[in-house]
PDB file of C-alpha atoms and ligand atoms in Angstrom:
ATOM      1  CA  MET A   1      85.361 123.777  -0.660  1.00 49.00           C
ATOM      2  CA  ASN A   2      88.496 124.357  -2.172  1.00 57.00           C
ATOM      3  CA  ASN A   3      90.193 120.702  -3.419  1.00 57.00           C
ATOM      4  CA  PRO A   4      93.171 121.215  -5.110  1.00 75.00           C
ATOM      5  CA  HIS A   5      94.675 118.706  -7.383  1.00 89.00           C
ATOM      6  CA  THR A   6      97.999 116.810  -6.879  1.00 89.00           C
ATOM      7  CA  GLU A   7      97.495 114.690  -9.740  1.00 94.00           C
ATOM      8  CA  TYR A   8      96.211 115.048 -13.388  1.00 96.00           C
ATOM      9  CA  ASP A   9      92.862 113.375 -14.136  1.00 96.00           C
ATOM     10  CA  THR A  10      92.952 110.003 -15.853  1.00 96.00           C
ATOM     11  CA  LEU A  11      89.247 109.312 -14.977  1.00 96.00           C
ATOM     12  CA  SER A  12      87.415 111.842 -17.163  1.00 97.00           C
ATOM     13  CA  GLY A  13      86.620 109.671 -19.820  1.00 97.00           C
ATOM     14  CA  ALA A  14      87.929 111.510 -22.868  1.00 98.00           C
ATOM     15  CA  ILE A  15      91.272 112.399 -23.482  1.00 98.00           C
ATOM     16  CA  CYS A  16      89.842 116.095 -24.453  1.00 98.00           C
ATOM     17  CA  LEU A  17      88.418 116.564 -21.119  1.00 98.00           C
ATOM     18  CA  SER A  18      91.604 115.454 -19.327  1.00 98.00           C
ATOM     19  CA  PHE A  19      93.586 117.764 -20.912  1.00 98.00           C
ATOM     20  CA  ALA A  20      91.283 120.431 -19.728  1.00 98.00           C
ATOM     21  CA  ASN A  21      91.001 119.389 -16.744  1.00 98.00           C
ATOM     22  CA  ALA A  22      94.209 120.111 -16.085  1.00 98.00           C
ATOM     23  CA  PHE A  23      93.632 123.082 -13.837  1.00 97.00           C
ATOM     24  CA  ASN A  24      92.960 123.924  -9.843  1.00 95.00           C
ATOM     25  CA  VAL A  25      90.872 126.441  -8.901  1.00 93.00           C
ATOM     26  CA  THR A  26      92.192 129.222  -7.028  1.00 90.00           C
ATOM     27  CA  ALA A  27      91.135 131.247  -3.978  1.00 85.00           C
ATOM     28  CA  SER A  28      89.558 133.898  -6.400  1.00 87.00           C
ATOM     29  CA  ASP A  29      87.728 131.593  -8.600  1.00 83.00           C
ATOM     30  CA  GLY A  30      90.555 131.766 -11.341  1.00 89.00           C
ATOM     31  CA  HIS A  31      92.319 128.740 -12.573  1.00 92.00           C
ATOM     32  CA  GLU A  32      95.913 127.767 -11.811  1.00 95.00           C
ATOM     33  CA  GLU A  33      97.368 125.823 -14.870  1.00 97.00           C
ATOM     34  CA  MET A  34      99.135 122.454 -13.866  1.00 97.00           C
ATOM     35  CA  PHE A  35     101.370 122.164 -16.840  1.00 97.00           C
ATOM     36  CA  GLN A  36     104.030 124.504 -15.363  1.00 97.00           C
ATOM     37  CA  ASP A  37     106.547 123.673 -17.581  1.00 97.00           C
ATOM     38  CA  TYR A  38     106.675 121.778 -21.048  1.00 98.00           C
ATOM     39  CA  ALA A  39     108.117 118.740 -19.586  1.00 98.00           C
ATOM     40  CA  ASP A  40     104.628 118.720 -17.612  1.00 98.00           C
ATOM     41  CA  LEU A  41     103.065 118.385 -21.098  1.00 98.00           C
ATOM     42  CA  ILE A  42     105.180 115.556 -22.370  1.00 98.00           C
ATOM     43  CA  GLU A  43     104.278 113.542 -18.438  1.00 98.00           C
ATOM     44  CA  TRP A  44     100.856 114.250 -19.230  1.00 98.00           C
ATOM     45  CA  ALA A  45     100.627 112.766 -22.698  1.00 98.00           C
ATOM     46  CA  GLN A  46     102.837 109.654 -21.463  1.00 97.00           C
ATOM     47  CA  LEU A  47      99.895 109.492 -18.537  1.00 97.00           C
ATOM     48  CA  LEU A  48      97.322 109.402 -21.018  1.00 97.00           C
ATOM     49  CA  GLU A  49      98.538 107.208 -23.405  1.00 96.00           C
ATOM     50  CA  VAL A  50      98.943 109.942 -26.174  1.00 95.00           C
ATOM     51  CA  ILE A  51     102.563 109.281 -26.770  1.00 95.00           C
ATOM     52  CA  ASP A  52     104.849 106.756 -25.834  1.00 95.00           C
ATOM     53  CA  LEU A  53     108.024 106.620 -24.444  1.00 96.00           C
ATOM     54  CA  PRO A  54     110.499 106.966 -27.102  1.00 96.00           C
ATOM     55  CA  THR A  55     108.344 109.741 -28.238  1.00 96.00           C
ATOM     56  CA  ALA A  56     108.508 111.070 -24.712  1.00 97.00           C
ATOM     57  CA  GLN A  57     112.390 110.702 -25.177  1.00 97.00           C
ATOM     58  CA  SER A  58     112.683 112.517 -28.197  1.00 97.00           C
ATOM     59  CA  LEU A  59     110.593 115.331 -27.237  1.00 98.00           C
ATOM     60  CA  HIS A  60     112.494 116.178 -24.161  1.00 98.00           C
ATOM     61  CA  ARG A  61     115.474 116.515 -26.401  1.00 97.00           C
ATOM     62  CA  GLU A  62     113.754 118.036 -29.188  1.00 97.00           C
ATOM     63  CA  ALA A  63     112.735 120.512 -26.432  1.00 98.00           C
ATOM     64  CA  GLU A  64     116.412 120.931 -24.813  1.00 98.00           C
ATOM     65  CA  GLN A  65     117.404 121.910 -28.005  1.00 97.00           C
ATOM     66  CA  HIS A  66     114.732 124.687 -29.079  1.00 97.00           C
ATOM     67  CA  PRO A  67     113.546 125.924 -25.423  1.00 98.00           C
ATOM     68  CA  GLY A  68     111.800 129.319 -27.054  1.00 98.00           C
ATOM     69  CA  GLU A  69     109.645 126.736 -29.148  1.00 97.00           C
ATOM     70  CA  ALA A  70     109.099 124.603 -26.303  1.00 98.00           C
ATOM     71  CA  THR A  71     107.710 127.434 -24.506  1.00 98.00           C
ATOM     72  CA  ALA A  72     105.541 128.696 -27.085  1.00 98.00           C
ATOM     73  CA  VAL A  73     103.885 125.523 -27.096  1.00 98.00           C
ATOM     74  CA  LEU A  74     103.290 125.308 -23.460  1.00 98.00           C
ATOM     75  CA  GLN A  75     101.567 128.980 -23.586  1.00 98.00           C
ATOM     76  CA  SER A  76      99.325 127.897 -26.498  1.00 97.00           C
ATOM     77  CA  ALA A  77      98.365 124.531 -24.455  1.00 98.00           C
ATOM     78  CA  TRP A  78      97.338 126.758 -21.685  1.00 98.00           C
ATOM     79  CA  ALA A  79      95.059 129.149 -24.058  1.00 98.00           C
ATOM     80  CA  LEU A  80      93.269 125.414 -25.716  1.00 98.00           C
ATOM     81  CA  ARG A  81      92.867 123.871 -22.773  1.00 98.00           C
ATOM     82  CA  GLN A  82      91.532 127.033 -21.206  1.00 98.00           C
ATOM     83  CA  VAL A  83      88.813 126.912 -24.777  1.00 98.00           C
ATOM     84  CA  LEU A  84      88.083 123.428 -24.518  1.00 98.00           C
ATOM     85  CA  TYR A  85      87.099 123.922 -20.747  1.00 98.00           C
ATOM     86  CA  ARG A  86      84.853 126.681 -21.692  1.00 98.00           C
ATOM     87  CA  LEU A  87      83.566 125.143 -23.962  1.00 98.00           C
ATOM     88  CA  PHE A  88      82.531 121.656 -22.895  1.00 98.00           C
ATOM     89  CA  ALA A  89      81.544 123.219 -19.728  1.00 98.00           C
ATOM     90  CA  ALA A  90      79.067 125.449 -20.868  1.00 98.00           C
ATOM     91  CA  LEU A  91      77.715 122.323 -23.318  1.00 98.00           C
ATOM     92  CA  ALA A  92      77.430 120.213 -19.820  1.00 97.00           C
ATOM     93  CA  HIS A  93      75.124 122.821 -18.672  1.00 96.00           C
ATOM     94  CA  GLN A  94      72.967 122.777 -21.760  1.00 96.00           C
ATOM     95  CA  GLN A  95      74.593 126.350 -22.676  1.00 97.00           C
ATOM     96  CA  THR A  96      75.775 127.778 -26.127  1.00 97.00           C
ATOM     97  CA  PRO A  97      79.220 127.721 -26.205  1.00 97.00           C
ATOM     98  CA  ASP A  98      81.292 131.475 -26.468  1.00 98.00           C
ATOM     99  CA  PRO A  99      81.318 131.605 -30.776  1.00 98.00           C
ATOM    100  CA  ALA A 100      84.832 132.901 -30.227  1.00 98.00           C
ATOM    101  CA  ASP A 101      85.877 129.464 -28.586  1.00 98.00           C
ATOM    102  CA  LEU A 102      84.695 127.183 -31.496  1.00 98.00           C
ATOM    103  CA  ASP A 103      86.110 129.452 -33.723  1.00 98.00           C
ATOM    104  CA  ALA A 104      89.506 129.346 -31.577  1.00 98.00           C
ATOM    105  CA  LEU A 105      89.156 125.372 -31.734  1.00 98.00           C
ATOM    106  CA  ASN A 106      88.281 125.285 -35.800  1.00 97.00           C
ATOM    107  CA  THR A 107      91.628 127.819 -36.231  1.00 97.00           C
ATOM    108  CA  ALA A 108      94.006 124.939 -34.000  1.00 97.00           C
ATOM    109  CA  LEU A 109      91.901 122.049 -36.176  1.00 97.00           C
ATOM    110  CA  VAL A 110      93.321 123.252 -39.450  1.00 95.00           C
ATOM    111  CA  GLY A 111      97.036 122.608 -38.514  1.00 91.00           C
ATOM    112  CA  THR A 112      96.404 119.442 -36.485  1.00 95.00           C
ATOM    113  CA  LEU A 113      93.766 117.324 -39.113  1.00 93.00           C
ATOM    114  CA  ALA A 114      97.193 118.757 -41.649  1.00 94.00           C
ATOM    115  CA  HIS A 115      99.216 116.093 -39.859  1.00 96.00           C
ATOM    116  CA  GLN A 116      96.750 112.967 -39.996  1.00 95.00           C
ATOM    117  CA  ARG A 117      97.314 110.269 -42.755  1.00 94.00           C
ATOM    118  CA  LEU A 118      95.571 107.316 -43.725  1.00 96.00           C
ATOM    119  CA  VAL A 119      97.383 104.206 -44.094  1.00 95.00           C
ATOM    120  CA  LEU A 120      96.480 100.418 -44.876  1.00 96.00           C
ATOM    121  CA  HIS A 121      97.066  98.072 -42.388  1.00 94.00           C
ATOM    122  CA  GLU A 122      95.856  94.054 -42.601  1.00 94.00           C
ATOM    123  CA  ASP A 123      92.382  94.643 -41.306  1.00 93.00           C
ATOM    124  CA  GLY A 124      91.810  97.990 -42.997  1.00 96.00           C
ATOM    125  CA  PHE A 125      92.327 101.558 -43.081  1.00 97.00           C
ATOM    126  CA  ALA A 126      93.455 103.814 -40.062  1.00 94.00           C
ATOM    127  CA  TRP A 127      94.351 107.276 -39.718  1.00 93.00           C
ATOM    128  CA  VAL A 128      97.736 107.936 -37.907  1.00 92.00           C
ATOM    129  CA  TRP A 129      99.536 111.074 -37.404  1.00 93.00           C
ATOM    130  CA  ASP A 130     102.770 112.496 -39.149  1.00 90.00           C
ATOM    131  CA  ASN A 131     105.829 110.862 -37.303  1.00 81.00           C
ATOM    132  CA  THR A 132     107.708 113.984 -37.243  1.00 86.00           C
ATOM    133  CA  ALA A 133     109.496 115.567 -34.334  1.00 89.00           C
ATOM    134  CA  ALA A 134     106.902 118.703 -33.766  1.00 95.00           C
ATOM    135  CA  LEU A 135     106.746 119.780 -30.318  1.00 97.00           C
ATOM    136  CA  ASP A 136     103.199 120.029 -30.316  1.00 97.00           C
ATOM    137  CA  GLN A 137     102.367 116.690 -31.375  1.00 97.00           C
ATOM    138  CA  MET A 138     100.437 115.411 -27.493  1.00 97.00           C
ATOM    139  CA  ILE A 139      98.163 118.357 -28.443  1.00 97.00           C
ATOM    140  CA  TRP A 140      96.779 117.423 -32.029  1.00 97.00           C
ATOM    141  CA  PRO A 141      95.050 114.004 -30.410  1.00 97.00           C
ATOM    142  CA  VAL A 142      93.819 116.059 -28.267  1.00 98.00           C
ATOM    143  CA  LEU A 143      92.086 118.292 -30.691  1.00 98.00           C
ATOM    144  CA  ARG A 144      91.051 115.512 -32.873  1.00 97.00           C
ATOM    145  CA  ASP A 145      89.294 114.032 -29.681  1.00 98.00           C
ATOM    146  CA  ALA A 146      87.584 117.062 -28.921  1.00 98.00           C
ATOM    147  CA  ALA A 147      86.185 117.083 -32.591  1.00 98.00           C
ATOM    148  CA  ASP A 148      84.986 113.564 -32.108  1.00 97.00           C
ATOM    149  CA  LEU A 149      83.444 114.288 -29.135  1.00 98.00           C
ATOM    150  CA  LEU A 150      81.504 117.438 -30.735  1.00 98.00           C
ATOM    151  CA  THR A 151      80.312 115.534 -33.611  1.00 98.00           C
ATOM    152  CA  GLY A 152      79.599 112.172 -31.856  1.00 97.00           C
ATOM    153  CA  ASP A 153      76.957 110.743 -29.638  1.00 96.00           C
ATOM    154  CA  LEU A 154      78.095 111.080 -26.240  1.00 96.00           C
ATOM    155  CA  LEU A 155      78.068 115.008 -26.487  1.00 97.00           C
ATOM    156  CA  ASP A 156      75.020 114.498 -24.082  1.00 96.00           C
ATOM    157  CA  ARG A 157      77.183 112.744 -21.514  1.00 97.00           C
ATOM    158  CA  VAL A 158      79.152 115.632 -20.590  1.00 98.00           C
ATOM    159  CA  GLY A 159      78.994 116.655 -16.987  1.00 97.00           C
ATOM    160  CA  GLN A 160      80.910 118.642 -14.511  1.00 97.00           C
ATOM    161  CA  CYS A 161      82.073 117.315 -11.319  1.00 96.00           C
ATOM    162  CA  ALA A 162      79.384 118.507  -8.302  1.00 94.00           C
ATOM    163  CA  ASN A 163      82.004 120.365  -6.538  1.00 92.00           C
ATOM    164  CA  VAL A 164      81.549 122.861  -8.777  1.00 87.00           C
ATOM    165  CA  ARG A 165      83.794 126.193  -6.997  1.00 87.00           C
ATOM    166  CA  GLY A 166      85.998 123.624  -5.499  1.00 91.00           C
ATOM    167  CA  CYS A 167      86.650 121.795  -8.728  1.00 94.00           C
ATOM    168  CA  GLY A 168      85.436 121.797 -11.487  1.00 95.00           C
ATOM    169  CA  TRP A 169      86.713 119.276 -13.621  1.00 97.00           C
ATOM    170  CA  LEU A 170      84.810 118.052 -16.296  1.00 98.00           C
ATOM    171  CA  PHE A 171      83.483 113.938 -17.330  1.00 98.00           C
ATOM    172  CA  LEU A 172      81.896 111.915 -19.466  1.00 97.00           C
ATOM    173  CA  ASP A 173      79.240 110.453 -17.568  1.00 97.00           C
ATOM    174  CA  THR A 174      78.790 106.777 -19.368  1.00 94.00           C
ATOM    175  CA  SER A 175      76.618 105.803 -16.115  1.00 93.00           C
ATOM    176  CA  ARG A 176      73.290 103.854 -17.221  1.00 92.00           C
ATOM    177  CA  ASN A 177      71.079 106.101 -14.932  1.00 94.00           C
ATOM    178  CA  ARG A 178      73.151 109.183 -15.938  1.00 94.00           C
ATOM    179  CA  SER A 179      74.119 109.311 -11.809  1.00 94.00           C
ATOM    180  CA  ARG A 180      77.871 110.325 -12.338  1.00 95.00           C
ATOM    181  CA  ARG A 181      78.574 113.136  -9.787  1.00 95.00           C
ATOM    182  CA  TRP A 182      81.912 113.567  -8.987  1.00 95.00           C
ATOM    183  CA  CYS A 183      85.440 113.452 -11.347  1.00 95.00           C
ATOM    184  CA  SER A 184      86.134 111.000  -8.783  1.00 93.00           C
ATOM    185  CA  MET A 185      85.030 109.312  -5.596  1.00 89.00           C
ATOM    186  CA  GLU A 186      88.390 109.490  -3.962  1.00 86.00           C
ATOM    187  CA  THR A 187      88.830 113.220  -4.016  1.00 88.00           C
ATOM    188  CA  CYS A 188      85.731 115.179  -4.024  1.00 92.00           C
ATOM    189  CA  GLY A 189      83.036 112.471  -3.517  1.00 89.00           C
ATOM    190  CA  ASN A 190      84.884 111.280  -0.706  1.00 85.00           C
ATOM    191  CA  ARG A 191      85.386 114.926   0.297  1.00 79.00           C
ATOM    192  CA  ALA A 192      81.966 115.388   0.304  1.00 76.00           C
ATOM    193  CA  LYS A 193      81.341 111.932   2.214  1.00 76.00           C
ATOM    194  CA  VAL A 194      83.151 113.106   4.617  1.00 78.00           C
ATOM    195  CA  MET A 195      81.503 116.754   5.134  1.00 77.00           C
ATOM    196  CA  ARG A 196      77.837 115.347   5.160  1.00 78.00           C
ATOM    197  CA  HIS A 197      79.101 113.088   8.156  1.00 75.00           C
ATOM    198  CA  TYR A 198      80.573 116.020   9.676  1.00 74.00           C
ATOM    199  CA  ARG A 199      77.397 117.765   9.622  1.00 77.00           C
ATOM    200  CA  ARG A 200      75.184 114.934  10.904  1.00 78.00           C
ATOM    201  CA  THR A 201      77.501 114.170  13.706  1.00 78.00           C
ATOM    202  CA  LYS A 202      77.274 118.163  14.135  1.00 74.00           C
ATOM    203  CA  ALA A 203      73.787 118.224  14.139  1.00 68.00           C
TER     204      ALA A 203
HETATM  205 ZN1   ZN B   1      85.725 116.983  -8.247  1.00 80.06          ZN
END
């Protein structure tokens, strides 16, 4: 039951999971990356409200001036997406994640957390990100979100779409009775309903 997604996931409930979900399952059970080029990363980050429009525009300009760097960011985004996916997919099934994936996340976090600053607002202190032109800045909130999810109270709410072989997307099940089965009712949930109906009418 292959179910290629044409749009990025916005329903997982966690930025790091939506990032991890930027793939489609291929016929040979592999993963095809949805981020085809650096501009896709910008588009995704805007859609998930990780960056705002002025930042997106300046990143487009930066990427044009530094195409090699932009490609390197894209490649590291693929690697990090796969790390996060493997890590949270294991946890969704109460398995111990591969220590190599945790190592990779820790390594990425070292550089990422160095971009955080404490600022004092009227109503108290808050973490903000460096105001820089860094091409990988949309990855920083993703990694921070992953660290927060791993250390927070919602970790046992990470689940995987019941269309495991055709979709495999991850989500946070925040329903009261932990009944979430699908990445989205419109895609996988609806497809399962149609299949059930088809089987019933055939029988
Ligand atoms: Zn699904």
